[in-house]
C-alpha positions as MATLAB code, in Angstrom:
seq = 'XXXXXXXXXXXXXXXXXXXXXXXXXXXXXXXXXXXXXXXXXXXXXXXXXXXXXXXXXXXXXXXXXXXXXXXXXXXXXXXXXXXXXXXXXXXXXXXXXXXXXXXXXXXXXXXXXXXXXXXXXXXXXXXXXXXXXXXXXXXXXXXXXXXXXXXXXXXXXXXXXXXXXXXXXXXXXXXXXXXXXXXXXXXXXXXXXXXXXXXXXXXXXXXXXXXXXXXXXXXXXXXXXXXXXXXXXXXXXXXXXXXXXXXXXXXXXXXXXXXXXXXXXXXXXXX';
ca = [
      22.083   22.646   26.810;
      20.059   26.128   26.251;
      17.193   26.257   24.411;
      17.188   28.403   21.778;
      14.647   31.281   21.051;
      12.468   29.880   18.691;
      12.192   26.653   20.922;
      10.450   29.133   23.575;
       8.339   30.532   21.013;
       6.887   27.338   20.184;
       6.235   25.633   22.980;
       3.017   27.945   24.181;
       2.473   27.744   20.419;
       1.919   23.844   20.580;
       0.077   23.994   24.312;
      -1.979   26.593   22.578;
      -3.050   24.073   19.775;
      -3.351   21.347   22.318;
      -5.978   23.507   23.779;
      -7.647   24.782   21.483;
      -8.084   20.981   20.080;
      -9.132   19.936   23.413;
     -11.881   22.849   23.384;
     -13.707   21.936   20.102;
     -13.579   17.929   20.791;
     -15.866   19.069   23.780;
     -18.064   21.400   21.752;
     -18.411   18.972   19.316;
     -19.870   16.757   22.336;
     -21.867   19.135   23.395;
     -23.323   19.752   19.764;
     -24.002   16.097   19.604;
     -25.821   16.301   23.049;
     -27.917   19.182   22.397;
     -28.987   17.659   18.789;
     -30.131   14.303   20.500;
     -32.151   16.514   23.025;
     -33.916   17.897   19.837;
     -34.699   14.798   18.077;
     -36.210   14.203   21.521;
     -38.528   16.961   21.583;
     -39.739   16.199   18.303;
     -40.584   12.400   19.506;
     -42.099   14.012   22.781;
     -45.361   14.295   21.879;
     -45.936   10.822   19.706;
     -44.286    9.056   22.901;
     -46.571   10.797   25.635;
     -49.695    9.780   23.531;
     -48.348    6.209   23.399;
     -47.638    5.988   26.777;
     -51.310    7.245   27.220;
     -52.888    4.392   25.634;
     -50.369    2.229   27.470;
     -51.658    3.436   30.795;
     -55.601    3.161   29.506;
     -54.875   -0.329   28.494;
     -53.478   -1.182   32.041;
     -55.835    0.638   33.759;
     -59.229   -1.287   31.441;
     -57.803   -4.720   31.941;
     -57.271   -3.997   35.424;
     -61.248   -3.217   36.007;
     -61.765   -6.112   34.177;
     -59.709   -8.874   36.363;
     -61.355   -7.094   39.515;
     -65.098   -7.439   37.978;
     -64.422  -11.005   36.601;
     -63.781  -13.707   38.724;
     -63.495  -16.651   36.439;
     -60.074  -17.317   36.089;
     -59.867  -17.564   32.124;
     -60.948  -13.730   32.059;
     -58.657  -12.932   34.791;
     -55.508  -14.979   32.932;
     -56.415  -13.003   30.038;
     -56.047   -9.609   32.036;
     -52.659  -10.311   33.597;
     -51.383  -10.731   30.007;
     -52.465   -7.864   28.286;
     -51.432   -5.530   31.666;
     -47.911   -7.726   31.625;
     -47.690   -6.910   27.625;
     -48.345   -3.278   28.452;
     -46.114   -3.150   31.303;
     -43.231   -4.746   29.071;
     -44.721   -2.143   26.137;
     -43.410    0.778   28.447;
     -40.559   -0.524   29.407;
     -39.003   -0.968   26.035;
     -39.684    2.548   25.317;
     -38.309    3.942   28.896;
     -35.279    1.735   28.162;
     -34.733    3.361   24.542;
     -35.387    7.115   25.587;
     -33.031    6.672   28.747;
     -30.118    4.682   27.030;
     -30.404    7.489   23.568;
     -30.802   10.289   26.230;
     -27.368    8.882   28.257;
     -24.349   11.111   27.460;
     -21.855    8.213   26.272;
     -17.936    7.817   25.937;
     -16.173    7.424   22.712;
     -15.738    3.345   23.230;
     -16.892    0.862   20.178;
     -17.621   -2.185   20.465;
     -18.615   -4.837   17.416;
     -22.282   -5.168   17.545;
     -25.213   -6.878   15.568;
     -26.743   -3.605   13.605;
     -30.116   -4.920   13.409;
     -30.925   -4.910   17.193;
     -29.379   -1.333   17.216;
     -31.596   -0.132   14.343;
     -34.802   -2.274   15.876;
     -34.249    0.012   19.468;
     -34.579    3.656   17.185;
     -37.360    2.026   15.208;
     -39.522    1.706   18.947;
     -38.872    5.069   19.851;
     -40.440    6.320   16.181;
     -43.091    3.944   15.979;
     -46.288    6.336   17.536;
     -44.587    9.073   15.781;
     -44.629    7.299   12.095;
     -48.602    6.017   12.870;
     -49.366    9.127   14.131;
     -48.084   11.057   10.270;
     -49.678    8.343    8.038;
     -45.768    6.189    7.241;
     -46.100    3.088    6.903;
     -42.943    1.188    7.654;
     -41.300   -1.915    6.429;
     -37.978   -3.883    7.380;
     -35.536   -5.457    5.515;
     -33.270   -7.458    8.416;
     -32.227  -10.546    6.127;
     -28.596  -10.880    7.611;
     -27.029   -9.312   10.908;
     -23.890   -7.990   10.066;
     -21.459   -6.649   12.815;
     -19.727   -3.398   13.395;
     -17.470   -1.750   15.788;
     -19.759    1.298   16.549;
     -20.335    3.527   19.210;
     -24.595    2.725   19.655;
     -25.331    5.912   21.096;
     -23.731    8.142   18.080;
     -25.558    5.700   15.201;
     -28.748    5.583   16.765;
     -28.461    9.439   16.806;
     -27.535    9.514   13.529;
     -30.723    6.504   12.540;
     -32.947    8.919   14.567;
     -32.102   11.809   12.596;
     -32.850   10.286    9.085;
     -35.608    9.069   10.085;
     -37.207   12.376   11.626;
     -36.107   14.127    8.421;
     -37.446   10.811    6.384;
     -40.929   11.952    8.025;
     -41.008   15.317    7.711;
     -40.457   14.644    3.662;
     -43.404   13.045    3.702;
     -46.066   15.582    4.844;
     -49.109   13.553    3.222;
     -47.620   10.439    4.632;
     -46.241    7.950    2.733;
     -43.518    4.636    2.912;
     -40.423    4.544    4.924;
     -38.309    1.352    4.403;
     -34.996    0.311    6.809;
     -32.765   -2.226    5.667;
     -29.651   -3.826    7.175;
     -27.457   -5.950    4.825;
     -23.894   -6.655    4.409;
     -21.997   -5.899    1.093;
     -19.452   -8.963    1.103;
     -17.599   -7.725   -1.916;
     -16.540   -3.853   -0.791;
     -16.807   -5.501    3.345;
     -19.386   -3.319    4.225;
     -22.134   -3.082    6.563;
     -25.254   -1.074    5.335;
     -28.144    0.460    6.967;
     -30.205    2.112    4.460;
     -33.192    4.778    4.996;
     -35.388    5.197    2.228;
     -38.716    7.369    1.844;
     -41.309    8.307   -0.453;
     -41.042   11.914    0.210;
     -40.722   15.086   -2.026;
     -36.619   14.576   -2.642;
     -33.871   17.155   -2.612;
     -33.398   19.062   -5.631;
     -29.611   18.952   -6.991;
     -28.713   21.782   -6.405;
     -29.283   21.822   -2.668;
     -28.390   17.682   -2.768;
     -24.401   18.712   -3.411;
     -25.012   20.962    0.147;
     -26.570   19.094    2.525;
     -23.501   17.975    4.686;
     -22.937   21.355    4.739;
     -23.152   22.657    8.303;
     -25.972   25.043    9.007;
     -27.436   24.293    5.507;
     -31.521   23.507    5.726;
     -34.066   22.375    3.338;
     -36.348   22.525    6.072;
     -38.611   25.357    7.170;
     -40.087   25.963   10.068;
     -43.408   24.309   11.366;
     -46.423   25.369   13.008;
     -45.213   23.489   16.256;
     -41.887   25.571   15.788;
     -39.807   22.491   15.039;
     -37.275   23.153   11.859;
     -34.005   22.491   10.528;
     -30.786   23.515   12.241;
     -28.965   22.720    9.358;
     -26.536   20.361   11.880;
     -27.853   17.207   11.674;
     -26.422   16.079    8.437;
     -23.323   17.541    9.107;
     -23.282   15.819   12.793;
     -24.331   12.556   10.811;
     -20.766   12.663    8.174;
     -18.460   13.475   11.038;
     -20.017   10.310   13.144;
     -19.448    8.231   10.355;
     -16.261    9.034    9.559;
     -14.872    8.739   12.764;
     -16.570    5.538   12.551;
     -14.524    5.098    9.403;
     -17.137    4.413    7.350;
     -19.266    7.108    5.195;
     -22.961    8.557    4.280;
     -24.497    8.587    0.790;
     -27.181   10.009   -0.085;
     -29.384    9.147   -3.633;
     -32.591   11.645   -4.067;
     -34.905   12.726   -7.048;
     -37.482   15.431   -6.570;
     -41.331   14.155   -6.530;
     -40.011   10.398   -5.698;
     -37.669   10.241   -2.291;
     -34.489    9.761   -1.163;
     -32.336    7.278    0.186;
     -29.788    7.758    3.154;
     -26.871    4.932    3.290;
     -24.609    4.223    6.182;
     -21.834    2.206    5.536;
     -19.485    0.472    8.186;
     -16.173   -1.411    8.020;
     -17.643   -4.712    8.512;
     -16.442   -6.884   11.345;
     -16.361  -10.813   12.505;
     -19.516  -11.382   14.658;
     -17.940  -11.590   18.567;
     -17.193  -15.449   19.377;
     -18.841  -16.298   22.912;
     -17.354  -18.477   25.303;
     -18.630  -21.519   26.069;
     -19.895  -22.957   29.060;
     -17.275  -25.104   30.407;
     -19.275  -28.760   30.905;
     -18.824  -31.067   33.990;
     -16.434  -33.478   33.671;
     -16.620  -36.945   35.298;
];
């Protein structure tokens, strides 16, 4: 059978799409990858300062343990250096595994733990700008998520919950699970300066800042909010945001909630 002419016609037509669709999936990666790199750079200096006084601690009770030969003062040596040592490596872990380029696979996970490995990255940086933070973690509720896109998107908030707050102030992170709508929640909530309304209904908004540029040259792209929607609904789930000038604002996530993974257990000796 021939094909007719408009059959020819469409068929570059629909490669054409194909490619074109296949082009912006991997810009949008590459968006994602070069906004993670900047929330990096903003953490950079917090984290090299903590990793300072990591190194001086180390370093002290090391002198210490070789001065001292009673073994009480030595003991107590070894545990601040292993404390230290185990210190570092929690950080080194979070930067490397947020840093890691990551596939599209979700898996159901416990949210808490994932929100707990952003909090240790942003820890210094929080001291270091006068927040003081506080947890709400009174359930675990489970996911499917991709860990690598929602910490990006936890990170974010948070860096943009700080910079609100200029004469420091109270940042508060709570997990919970909304039985009746079966939702997950993570919730980011600051005592900044707010978002007036009229800039509130254009924040998702790509390229759209409230943000100005500091004296360290860090500012807003205007992507990070927009990044932060299109992660969460892929995740099907959504963003909502609640803000009044002179008194914060309040960034929800909200996840189709899932049934906590069942492990297998260990098969027991019989006989």
């Amino acid at each position: 059978m021939k094909a007719t002419i408009s059959e020819f016609d469409e068929l570059p037509t629909a490669a054409r799409v194909a490619e074109l669709q296949q082009q912006i999936q991997s810009l949008q990666q590459q968006l994602l990858q070069a906004q993670k790199m900047s929330s990096i750079g903003v953490l950079a200096s917090s984290i090299t300062h903590e990793f300072n006084n990591i190194l001086m601690t180390v370093i002290n009770y090391a002198k210490m343990g070789v001065r001292h030969k009673d073994p009480a003062t030595r003991d107590k040596a070894f545990d601040k250096i292993l404390a230290a040592g185990h210190r570092a490596s929690k950080i080194t872990t979070g930067m490397l595994s947020y840093a890691r380029q990551q596939s599209d696979r979700r898996e159901a996970m416990d949210l808490v733990p994932l929100v707990e490995d952003v909090l240790v990255l942003v820890e210094k940086d929080l001291q270091r700008y006068r927040i003081r933070l506080t947890t709400q973690f009174d359930v675990h509720p489970y996911a499917a998520v991709n860990s690598g896109q929602v910490q990006q998107v936890l990170l974010n908030l948070v860096i943009n919950a700080r910079q609100a707050m200029e004469n420091g102030g109270n940042l508060t992170v709570t997990v919970r699970s909304n039985q009746e709508q079966g939702q997950a929640e993570i919730s980011i909530r600051d005592t900044g300066s707010g978002i007036a309304p009229d800039k509130l209904r254009k924040i998702f908004d790509p390229f759209f800042t409230t943000k100005t540029v500091d004296e360290q040259g860090q500012g807003g792209t205007g992507l990070g909010l927009s990044l932060a929607r299109d992660v969460m609904e892929s995740h099907g789930g959504r963003i909502r945001v609640e803000s009044a000038v002179g008194s914060g604002t309040t960034f929800t996530l909200k996840f189709p909630q899932v049934a906590s993974p069942v492990k297998p257990q260990a098969k027991q000796a019989v006989g």
